[in-house]
Short mmCIF file of C-alpha atoms in Angstrom, two decimals:
data_model
loop_
_atom_site.label_atom_id
_atom_site.label_comp_id
_atom_site.label_asym_id
_atom_site.label_seq_id
_atom_site.Cartn_x
_atom_site.Cartn_y
_atom_site.Cartn_z
CA PRO A 1 15.01 5.50 -2.90
CA LEU A 2 13.25 8.48 -4.44
CA TYR A 3 13.54 11.86 -2.82
CA ARG A 4 11.66 14.98 -3.82
CA LEU A 5 13.43 18.31 -3.59
CA LEU A 6 11.31 20.25 -1.12
CA SER A 7 12.01 23.69 0.26
CA SER A 8 12.16 23.88 4.05
CA ALA A 9 9.00 25.99 4.02
CA ALA A 10 7.15 23.43 1.94
CA ALA A 11 8.36 20.59 4.15
CA ALA A 12 7.21 22.42 7.27
CA ALA A 13 3.83 23.08 5.69
CA ASP A 14 3.52 19.37 4.93
CA ALA A 15 4.44 18.32 8.47
CA ASP A 16 0.93 18.40 9.89
CA VAL A 17 -0.46 16.56 6.84
CA SER A 18 2.26 13.91 7.12
CA ALA A 19 1.67 13.51 10.85
CA ALA A 20 -2.07 13.12 10.32
CA ARG A 21 -1.51 10.55 7.56
CA ALA A 22 0.97 8.61 9.68
CA THR A 23 -1.18 8.45 12.80
CA ALA A 24 -4.19 7.39 10.72
CA ARG A 25 -2.10 4.72 9.00
CA LEU A 26 -0.75 3.35 12.27
CA ARG A 27 -4.17 3.37 13.86
CA SER A 28 -5.59 1.53 10.86
CA LEU A 29 -2.85 -1.12 11.15
CA PHE A 30 -3.75 -1.81 14.77
CA ASP A 31 -7.49 -1.66 14.09
CA ARG A 32 -7.32 -4.19 11.26
CA HIS A 33 -4.55 -6.50 12.46
CA GLY A 34 -3.77 -5.69 16.09
CA GLU A 35 -6.14 -8.27 17.50
CA SER A 36 -4.04 -11.04 15.97
CA ASP A 37 -2.23 -13.27 18.43
CA TYR A 38 1.12 -11.90 19.52
CA ILE A 39 3.71 -14.44 18.26
CA GLY A 40 2.20 -17.38 20.08
CA GLU A 41 1.63 -15.54 23.37
CA PRO A 42 -1.79 -15.51 25.10
CA ILE A 43 -2.42 -11.84 24.19
CA SER A 44 -2.95 -9.77 21.06
CA VAL A 45 -0.38 -7.57 19.32
CA THR A 46 -2.31 -4.49 20.47
CA GLN A 47 -2.37 -5.62 24.10
CA HIS A 48 1.35 -6.38 24.04
CA SER A 49 2.21 -3.06 22.41
CA ILE A 50 0.20 -0.95 24.84
CA GLN A 51 1.55 -2.87 27.83
CA ALA A 52 5.12 -2.28 26.65
CA ALA A 53 4.42 1.44 26.24
CA MET A 54 2.86 1.64 29.71
CA ALA A 55 5.88 -0.15 31.22
CA ALA A 56 8.20 2.39 29.58
CA ARG A 57 6.05 5.25 30.83
CA ALA A 58 6.00 3.84 34.38
CA ALA A 59 9.81 3.63 34.30
CA GLY A 60 9.98 7.36 33.60
CA GLU A 61 11.19 7.06 30.00
CA GLU A 62 10.95 9.99 27.60
CA ILE A 63 8.04 10.06 25.17
CA ASP A 64 10.05 8.81 22.18
CA VAL A 65 10.94 5.65 24.13
CA VAL A 66 7.29 5.21 25.15
CA VAL A 67 6.20 5.54 21.52
CA GLY A 68 9.00 3.20 20.46
CA ALA A 69 7.70 0.61 22.91
CA LEU A 70 4.22 0.99 21.44
CA LEU A 71 5.40 0.58 17.85
CA HIS A 72 8.33 -1.82 18.16
CA ASP A 73 6.38 -4.75 16.68
CA VAL A 74 4.73 -2.82 13.85
CA GLY A 75 6.68 -5.00 11.40
CA HIS A 76 4.45 -7.94 12.35
CA LEU A 77 1.39 -5.86 11.46
CA LEU A 78 2.94 -4.81 8.15
CA GLY A 79 3.39 -8.45 7.20
CA LEU A 80 -0.27 -9.14 7.92
CA GLU A 81 -1.32 -5.99 6.05
CA ALA A 82 0.50 -7.25 2.95
CA GLY A 83 -1.42 -10.52 3.17
CA TYR A 84 1.35 -12.77 4.47
CA GLU A 85 0.70 -15.47 7.03
CA PRO A 86 2.98 -15.39 10.10
CA ALA A 87 6.34 -17.02 9.41
CA MET A 88 8.94 -18.18 11.97
CA ASP A 89 6.91 -21.31 12.75
CA GLY A 90 3.76 -19.19 12.95
CA CYS A 91 5.30 -16.63 15.32
CA GLY A 92 5.47 -13.55 13.12
CA THR A 93 7.12 -11.69 10.25
CA VAL A 94 10.77 -12.42 9.45
CA ASP A 95 12.95 -9.36 10.12
CA HIS A 96 9.99 -7.50 11.58
CA GLU A 97 12.46 -5.31 13.44
CA GLY A 98 14.16 -4.12 10.23
CA ILE A 99 10.87 -3.76 8.37
CA GLY A 100 9.43 -1.72 11.23
CA HIS A 101 12.57 0.44 11.50
CA ASP A 102 12.47 1.52 7.86
CA PHE A 103 8.72 2.05 7.88
CA LEU A 104 8.70 4.22 11.01
CA LEU A 105 11.54 6.38 9.68
CA GLY A 106 9.61 6.76 6.43
CA LEU A 107 6.54 7.98 8.29
CA GLY A 108 8.59 10.61 10.07
CA LEU A 109 9.11 9.05 13.50
CA PRO A 110 12.34 10.05 15.31
CA GLN A 111 15.57 8.13 14.82
CA ARG A 112 15.43 6.92 18.43
CA VAL A 113 12.03 5.30 17.93
CA ALA A 114 13.32 3.50 14.84
CA TYR A 115 16.61 2.55 16.53
CA LEU A 116 14.89 0.90 19.48
CA THR A 117 12.55 -0.91 17.10
CA LYS A 118 15.47 -2.21 15.04
CA HIS A 119 17.53 -3.42 17.99
CA HIS A 120 14.98 -4.89 20.39
CA VAL A 121 15.66 -8.31 18.86
CA ASN A 122 19.42 -7.83 19.11
CA ALA A 123 18.92 -7.01 22.79
CA LYS A 124 17.36 -10.43 23.31
CA ARG A 125 20.21 -12.11 21.46
CA TYR A 126 22.76 -10.14 23.50
CA LEU A 127 21.19 -11.00 26.85
CA CYS A 128 21.09 -14.67 25.92
CA LEU A 129 24.88 -14.48 25.59
CA ARG A 130 25.75 -12.25 28.51
CA GLU A 131 23.13 -13.01 31.16
CA GLU A 132 23.06 -16.49 32.65
CA GLY A 133 19.59 -17.99 32.68
CA TYR A 134 18.11 -15.37 30.37
CA TYR A 135 17.37 -17.82 27.58
CA GLU A 136 15.57 -20.13 30.00
CA SER A 137 13.46 -17.21 31.20
CA LEU A 138 12.10 -16.55 27.73
CA SER A 139 8.67 -17.79 26.78
CA LYS A 140 8.46 -20.72 24.39
CA ALA A 141 7.37 -18.41 21.56
CA SER A 142 10.30 -16.07 22.19
CA GLN A 143 12.71 -19.00 22.14
CA ILE A 144 11.26 -20.14 18.81
CA THR A 145 11.61 -16.71 17.21
CA LEU A 146 15.18 -16.44 18.52
CA GLU A 147 16.19 -19.36 16.29
CA HIS A 148 14.86 -17.43 13.28
CA GLN A 149 16.52 -14.19 14.36
CA GLY A 150 20.14 -15.26 14.33
CA GLY A 151 20.19 -17.22 17.58
CA VAL A 152 22.34 -16.32 20.55
CA MET A 153 24.59 -13.36 19.71
CA SER A 154 28.22 -14.05 18.90
CA GLU A 155 31.02 -12.58 20.98
CA GLU A 156 32.08 -10.42 18.05
CA GLU A 157 28.58 -8.99 17.65
CA ALA A 158 28.32 -8.35 21.39
CA LEU A 159 31.59 -6.44 21.48
CA GLU A 160 30.34 -4.27 18.63
CA MET A 161 27.14 -3.45 20.56
CA GLU A 162 29.16 -2.63 23.67
CA LYS A 163 31.09 0.12 21.88
CA SER A 164 28.19 2.48 22.55
CA LYS A 165 27.37 2.15 26.23
CA GLU A 166 24.50 4.65 26.12
CA ASP A 167 22.76 2.94 23.20
CA LEU A 168 23.29 -0.49 24.75
CA GLU A 169 21.82 0.55 28.10
CA ALA A 170 18.82 2.11 26.38
CA VAL A 171 18.01 -0.93 24.27
CA LEU A 172 18.48 -3.31 27.22
CA ARG A 173 16.03 -1.25 29.29
CA PHE A 174 13.72 -1.32 26.31
CA ARG A 175 13.92 -5.11 26.27
CA THR A 176 12.61 -5.30 29.83
CA TYR A 177 9.48 -3.44 28.78
CA ASP A 178 9.04 -5.85 25.88
CA GLU A 179 9.36 -8.93 28.09
CA ALA A 180 7.05 -7.52 30.77
CA ALA A 181 4.25 -6.88 28.30
CA LYS A 182 2.65 -10.32 28.13
CA ASP A 183 -0.09 -10.25 30.77
CA PRO A 184 -3.47 -11.28 29.28
CA ASN A 185 -5.31 -9.87 32.32
CA ALA A 186 -3.68 -6.44 32.48
CA LEU A 187 -5.86 -3.34 32.15
CA HIS A 188 -4.59 -0.61 29.87
CA PRO A 189 -5.75 2.51 28.03
CA SER A 190 -6.76 2.55 24.38
CA LEU A 191 -4.46 3.43 21.51
CA ASP A 192 -6.04 6.90 21.47
CA ALA A 193 -3.97 7.77 24.53
CA PHE A 194 -0.81 7.69 22.38
CA MET A 195 -1.94 9.17 19.05
CA GLN A 196 -1.36 12.80 20.03
CA SER A 197 2.19 12.00 21.15
CA ILE A 198 2.92 10.26 17.84
CA HIS A 199 1.51 13.22 15.92
CA LYS A 200 3.66 15.66 17.88
CA LEU A 201 6.86 13.61 17.48
CA ILE A 202 6.40 13.44 13.70
CA ILE A 203 5.89 17.19 13.39
CA GLU A 204 9.03 17.81 15.44
CA THR A 205 11.04 15.34 13.38
CA ILE A 206 9.92 16.77 10.03
CA SER A 207 10.73 20.27 11.29
CA GLU A 208 14.25 19.12 12.11
CA GLU A 209 14.53 17.39 8.73
CA SER A 210 13.54 20.59 6.93
CA LYS A 211 16.24 22.52 8.81
CA LYS A 212 18.85 19.94 7.77
CA SER A 213 17.66 20.21 4.19
CA SER A 214 18.19 23.98 4.18
CA THR A 215 21.77 23.57 5.49
CA ASN A 216 22.63 20.51 3.35
CA GLU A 217 23.13 18.37 6.46
CA LYS A 218 22.65 14.62 6.24
CA GLN A 219 18.97 13.83 6.61
CA GLY A 220 17.15 10.88 8.13
CA GLY A 221 14.84 8.40 6.49
CA LEU A 222 11.70 10.51 5.99
CA SER A 223 9.93 9.24 2.89
CA PRO A 224 9.19 11.74 0.12
CA PHE A 225 5.71 10.20 0.13
CA ALA A 226 5.02 10.82 3.81
CA ASN A 227 2.26 13.32 3.10
CA THR A 228 0.28 10.81 1.02
CA TYR A 229 0.96 7.10 1.69
CA VAL A 230 4.19 5.26 2.49
CA LEU A 231 4.35 1.70 1.22
CA SER A 232 6.14 -0.79 3.46
CA SER A 233 8.80 -3.18 2.21
CA GLU A 234 6.27 -5.99 2.76
CA GLN A 235 3.80 -4.31 0.43
CA LEU A 236 6.54 -3.88 -2.17
CA ARG A 237 7.40 -7.57 -1.78
CA ARG A 238 3.75 -8.44 -2.39
CA TRP A 239 3.71 -6.24 -5.50
CA ASP A 240 6.83 -7.88 -6.91
CA GLN A 241 5.46 -11.35 -6.20
CA ASP A 242 1.89 -10.96 -7.46
CA GLY A 243 1.99 -8.09 -9.94
CA MET A 244 -0.75 -6.47 -7.88
CA LEU A 245 -1.21 -4.78 -4.53
CA TRP A 246 -4.51 -4.30 -2.69
CA ILE A 247 -4.39 -1.38 -0.25
CA LYS A 248 -7.41 -1.37 2.00
CA ASN A 249 -8.69 1.87 3.49
CA ALA A 250 -6.12 3.87 1.49
CA LEU A 251 -8.15 7.09 1.43
CA THR A 252 -9.14 9.31 4.33
CA PRO A 253 -12.79 9.39 5.48
CA THR A 254 -13.19 12.82 3.87
CA GLU A 255 -11.80 11.54 0.57
CA ILE A 256 -14.09 8.51 0.68
CA GLU A 257 -17.12 10.71 1.28
CA SER A 258 -16.26 12.76 -1.82
CA LEU A 259 -16.00 9.79 -4.21
CA ASP A 260 -19.68 9.63 -5.08
CA THR A 261 -19.70 13.32 -5.99
CA LEU A 262 -16.52 12.95 -8.05
CA ALA A 263 -17.99 10.01 -9.97
CA ASN A 264 -21.20 11.92 -10.67
CA GLU A 265 -19.31 15.00 -11.84
CA ALA A 266 -17.17 12.93 -14.22
CA GLY A 267 -20.29 11.19 -15.50
CA ASN A 268 -21.99 14.52 -16.20
CA LEU A 269 -19.20 15.96 -18.33
CA PRO A 270 -20.84 17.20 -21.56
CA LYS A 271 -19.99 15.03 -24.54
CA GLY A 272 -18.11 16.79 -27.29
CA GLU A 273 -17.29 19.85 -25.20
CA GLY A 274 -13.84 18.79 -24.01
CA PRO A 275 -11.05 16.24 -24.52
CA TRP A 276 -12.84 13.61 -22.45
CA LEU A 277 -14.35 10.51 -24.05
CA ILE A 278 -17.81 9.29 -23.04
CA HIS A 279 -19.11 5.81 -23.87
CA HIS A 280 -22.58 4.30 -23.50
CA GLU A 281 -23.79 0.72 -23.67
CA GLU A 282 -27.12 -0.85 -24.50
CA VAL A 283 -28.75 -2.82 -21.68
CA GLY A 284 -32.07 -4.56 -21.11
CA ASP A 285 -34.70 -3.58 -23.68
CA GLY A 286 -32.48 -1.18 -25.57
CA GLU A 287 -31.81 1.32 -22.79
CA LYS A 288 -28.76 3.49 -23.48
CA ARG A 289 -26.66 3.91 -20.34
CA LEU A 290 -23.32 5.48 -19.43
CA CYS A 291 -20.53 2.88 -19.06
CA ARG A 292 -17.24 4.80 -19.23
CA VAL A 293 -15.66 8.25 -19.10
CA GLU A 294 -12.04 8.73 -20.11
CA ASN A 295 -9.42 11.47 -20.14
CA PHE A 296 -10.83 13.65 -17.36
CA CYS A 297 -8.19 13.92 -14.61
CA LYS A 298 -6.36 16.80 -16.28
CA ASN A 299 -9.64 18.68 -16.61
CA HIS A 300 -11.16 18.16 -13.15
CA ALA A 301 -9.43 19.69 -10.12
CA ALA A 302 -10.48 17.14 -7.49
CA TRP A 303 -9.76 14.13 -9.69
CA GLY A 304 -6.44 15.75 -10.55
CA ASN A 305 -5.56 16.14 -6.87
CA LEU A 306 -6.19 12.44 -6.25
CA CYS A 307 -4.53 11.25 -9.46
CA PHE A 308 -1.41 13.41 -9.31
CA GLY A 309 -1.05 13.13 -5.53
CA LEU A 310 -1.68 9.88 -3.70
CA VAL A 311 -2.16 7.65 -6.74
CA GLN A 312 0.91 8.85 -8.61
CA ASP A 313 2.95 8.50 -5.42
CA LEU A 314 1.88 4.88 -5.01
CA VAL A 315 2.88 4.02 -8.56
CA SER A 316 6.24 5.77 -8.22
CA GLN A 317 6.93 3.62 -5.17
CA VAL A 318 6.17 0.28 -6.81
CA GLU A 319 8.10 1.34 -9.91
CA ARG A 320 11.00 2.59 -7.73
CA GLU A 321 11.13 5.67 -9.96
CA GLU A 322 8.97 8.59 -10.99
CA ALA A 323 5.77 7.73 -12.86
CA VAL A 324 3.54 9.83 -15.12
CA LEU A 325 -0.13 9.49 -16.12
CA PHE A 326 -0.70 7.42 -19.25
CA LYS A 327 -4.49 7.17 -19.37
CA ASP A 328 -7.48 7.62 -17.05
CA LYS A 329 -10.94 6.11 -17.12
CA LEU A 330 -13.93 5.53 -14.89
CA ASN A 331 -16.09 2.47 -15.51
CA TYR A 332 -19.78 2.77 -14.65
CA LYS A 333 -21.22 -0.72 -14.39
CA GLY A 334 -24.92 -0.23 -13.83
CA PRO A 335 -27.54 -2.93 -13.29
CA GLY A 336 -27.21 -5.36 -16.16
CA GLY A 337 -23.97 -3.71 -17.30
CA GLY A 338 -21.49 -5.80 -19.24
CA GLY A 339 -18.30 -7.31 -17.89
CA PHE A 340 -14.89 -7.71 -19.49
CA LEU A 341 -13.45 -10.87 -20.98
CA VAL A 342 -10.06 -12.01 -19.71
CA HIS A 343 -7.26 -9.86 -21.09
CA GLN A 344 -3.98 -8.09 -20.42
CA ASP A 345 -3.97 -4.32 -20.59
CA ALA A 346 -0.58 -4.41 -22.32
CA THR A 347 -2.26 -5.42 -25.58
CA ALA A 348 -4.55 -2.37 -25.39
CA TYR A 349 -1.86 0.17 -24.55
CA ALA A 350 0.08 0.10 -27.82
CA THR A 351 2.90 -1.33 -25.71
CA GLU A 352 5.23 -1.73 -28.66
CA ASP A 353 5.08 2.01 -29.31
CA LEU A 354 4.06 3.72 -26.07
CA ALA A 355 6.12 2.59 -23.04
CA LYS A 356 7.05 -1.01 -22.32
CA ARG A 357 5.06 -1.55 -19.14
CA HIS A 358 2.31 0.21 -17.23
CA VAL A 359 0.72 0.19 -13.80
CA SER A 360 -3.03 0.69 -13.40
CA VAL A 361 -4.56 1.88 -10.15
CA MET A 362 -8.14 1.01 -9.35
CA VAL A 363 -9.87 3.46 -7.00
CA ALA A 364 -13.02 1.90 -5.52
CA ILE A 365 -16.03 4.21 -5.45
CA ASP A 366 -18.66 1.57 -4.69
CA PRO A 367 -18.35 -1.84 -2.99
CA ALA A 368 -17.43 -4.59 -5.43
CA THR A 369 -19.06 -7.99 -5.01
CA VAL A 370 -19.13 -11.21 -6.97
CA GLU A 371 -22.70 -10.39 -7.96
CA ASN A 372 -22.00 -6.89 -9.31
CA GLY A 373 -18.96 -7.92 -11.33
CA SER A 374 -15.85 -7.39 -9.22
CA LEU A 375 -12.38 -7.31 -10.74
CA GLN A 376 -10.85 -10.80 -10.96
CA VAL A 377 -7.08 -11.22 -11.26
CA ALA A 378 -4.67 -14.09 -11.89
CA ALA A 379 -2.11 -13.05 -9.30
CA GLY A 380 1.50 -13.87 -10.09
CA ARG A 381 0.95 -14.38 -13.86
CA HIS A 382 2.39 -10.98 -14.82
CA ASN A 383 5.90 -12.10 -15.74
CA GLU A 384 5.00 -14.48 -18.56
CA GLY A 385 4.81 -12.01 -21.42
CA ILE A 386 1.81 -11.64 -23.72
CA PHE A 387 -0.46 -14.70 -23.60
CA PRO A 388 -2.05 -16.10 -26.74
CA HIS A 389 -5.10 -14.00 -27.56
CA GLU A 390 -7.58 -13.02 -30.23
CA LYS A 391 -8.02 -9.24 -30.55
CA GLY A 392 -6.86 -8.83 -26.97
CA VAL A 393 -8.99 -11.60 -25.44
CA ILE A 394 -6.87 -14.39 -23.95
CA THR A 395 -7.74 -17.76 -25.44
CA LYS A 396 -10.10 -20.00 -23.49
CA GLU A 397 -7.50 -22.77 -23.13
CA VAL A 398 -5.05 -20.38 -21.48
CA GLU A 399 -7.78 -18.78 -19.36
CA ASN A 400 -8.74 -22.20 -18.01
CA SER A 401 -5.16 -22.70 -16.80
CA MET A 402 -5.37 -19.63 -14.56
CA ASP A 403 -6.61 -19.23 -11.00
CA PHE A 404 -8.60 -16.02 -10.52
CA GLU A 405 -9.25 -14.12 -7.30
CA ASN A 406 -12.20 -11.77 -6.81
CA ILE A 407 -11.02 -8.40 -5.49
CA LEU A 408 -13.94 -7.42 -3.25
CA VAL A 409 -13.05 -3.81 -2.59
CA GLU A 410 -14.81 -1.28 -0.38
CA PRO A 411 -15.03 2.47 -1.12
CA GLY A 412 -11.62 4.03 -0.54
CA ASP A 413 -9.67 0.86 -1.29
CA ILE A 414 -6.97 1.04 -3.95
CA VAL A 415 -5.63 -1.80 -6.10
CA LEU A 416 -2.49 -1.49 -8.23
CA PHE A 417 -1.87 -4.03 -10.97
CA ASP A 418 0.68 -4.62 -13.70
CA SER A 419 -0.34 -4.19 -17.35
CA TYR A 420 0.69 -7.80 -18.02
CA LEU A 421 -1.53 -9.21 -15.23
CA PRO A 422 -4.46 -11.21 -16.68
CA HIS A 423 -7.81 -9.98 -15.36
CA ARG A 424 -11.53 -10.03 -16.11
CA SER A 425 -14.92 -9.18 -14.64
CA ASP A 426 -18.47 -10.49 -14.90
CA PRO A 427 -21.67 -8.57 -15.68
CA ASN A 428 -23.49 -6.68 -12.94
CA LEU A 429 -26.39 -8.91 -11.87
CA THR A 430 -27.60 -6.59 -9.10
CA ASP A 431 -29.90 -3.57 -8.99
CA SER A 432 -27.10 -1.21 -7.89
CA TRP A 433 -24.25 0.58 -9.64
CA ARG A 434 -20.62 -0.49 -9.32
CA ARG A 435 -18.22 2.32 -10.23
CA LEU A 436 -14.43 1.96 -10.32
CA ALA A 437 -11.83 4.42 -11.57
CA TYR A 438 -8.71 3.11 -13.31
CA LEU A 439 -5.75 5.48 -13.52
CA THR A 440 -2.82 4.13 -15.53
CA PHE A 441 0.81 5.27 -15.41
CA ASN A 442 4.10 4.63 -17.16
CA LYS A 443 7.66 5.42 -16.13
CA LEU A 444 8.49 9.08 -16.66
CA LYS A 445 11.79 8.20 -18.30
CA GLU A 446 9.79 6.68 -21.19
CA GLY A 447 8.02 9.98 -21.78
CA ASP A 448 4.77 11.81 -21.05
CA LEU A 449 2.57 9.77 -23.39
CA HIS A 450 -0.94 10.68 -22.20
CA GLY A 451 -1.84 12.78 -25.24
CA GLU A 452 -0.14 10.41 -27.66
CA TYR A 453 -2.05 7.44 -26.25
CA TYR A 454 -5.42 9.08 -26.84
CA ARG A 455 -4.40 10.09 -30.36
CA LYS A 456 -3.30 6.52 -31.03
CA LYS A 457 -6.52 5.12 -29.57
CA GLN A 458 -8.68 7.28 -31.84
CA GLU A 459 -6.69 6.08 -34.85
CA VAL A 460 -6.89 2.33 -34.26
CA MET A 461 -10.02 1.69 -32.18
CA GLN A 462 -12.81 0.06 -34.14
CA LYS A 463 -16.23 1.68 -34.38
CA GLY A 464 -18.54 0.34 -31.68
CA ALA A 465 -15.62 -0.56 -29.41
CA ILE A 466 -14.62 0.84 -26.04
CA SER A 467 -10.95 -0.15 -26.20
CA ILE A 468 -8.23 -1.19 -28.62
CA ASN A 469 -8.88 -4.67 -27.23
CA LEU A 470 -12.25 -6.19 -28.09
CA ASP A 471 -12.69 -7.43 -24.53
CA PHE A 472 -15.87 -5.63 -23.46
CA GLY A 473 -18.73 -8.05 -22.85
CA GLY A 474 -21.47 -5.50 -23.42
CA LYS A 475 -22.74 -3.62 -26.49
CA ILE A 476 -21.39 -0.11 -27.13
CA VAL A 477 -23.93 2.21 -28.77
CA ASP A 478 -21.98 5.48 -29.19
#
């Protein structure tokens, strides 16, 4: 994993930001996926989670155990967030306990919360071995998942768990709260009742982590990206599989509200008075209209904050190493604006000379629909090299062999995609604008190539074009 070198003061200053990001992320997971059925039980994931937390609270457990009970099944939600259907015969995400453990540590939750999350399945396996009749007491769904979770614990595994009596007792108590939380008629508070406790626990944990950092003690699993956005292992699996990752609701409400202003400010940059590039297209009866602005993030503070903060962090995570900005553009697709023919960005990035692979990040400013020309991708076709093409446009025969998915984003959504992923978009047939920013990165170890790319583009791009590829479906009039 990647770890930034942060001073203890900087880490402490980031604690409140990280806690706010984490609580918002967790709340969003429950809001978007918590109403899903809980592994075949007659209640939702949210109902089960809150009931488990209330059972822990009623038993007089400390707040980290209560929060652990609330979040112990977050791995199931992470699988759904990444777009995976429930596995284990339809009963949930495989290894949800391990996925949840790593994710919660990354967000900054205490070790105890993560530990209980990781071992609540082992507690079931242990009790099936040690407690007569326990297996028969399990619900049908819990029996099904047991078969996918290693089955009844072996004697050797049980003896290993019994080496720590305190940990074993804690996780066995925790299991009782889990099993008791399956009443479809139970009344319970909302998730809001727990958010402040989660926020406080994260701040305390990060404070302790910063102290360990200053004394060179072994630290926990806090992600270096905790103050922006921590990707789960399920999201990374989706990225590796598809060559793309759609992150819904990635930005905060405040950031989403600012997007329109940021797009307008980029669109009003004066042509010829800076390093930015401004392109116009001809639409309708000869109207000249803005269609793209490039090379602006290093010259606009707010765009720079977004680009070199959250967006760069996301790319560094999918690359598993530090990334650096390669190019930046904002496409303005107005009413009647042209689309893009199917292509791979790799052919437009001077890939033979300037880095071997790139990751582009789409930041949605406006809703994208089929009618206004949403991005369309051929998911999973990113590992087949460069497809046959003519001046960057993939041949029709190859295009017809591909299955394309419309990415119908909402403002604040983010989509990462590989430079070898085939994609396209149709013209805007509506009366409204559709604006999307595309920020592209390469691995830092291959060099900071942003300036070199724009020098190369100016050298080789044909007059009347918008890209090294001739994939734009409209008419450039610059």
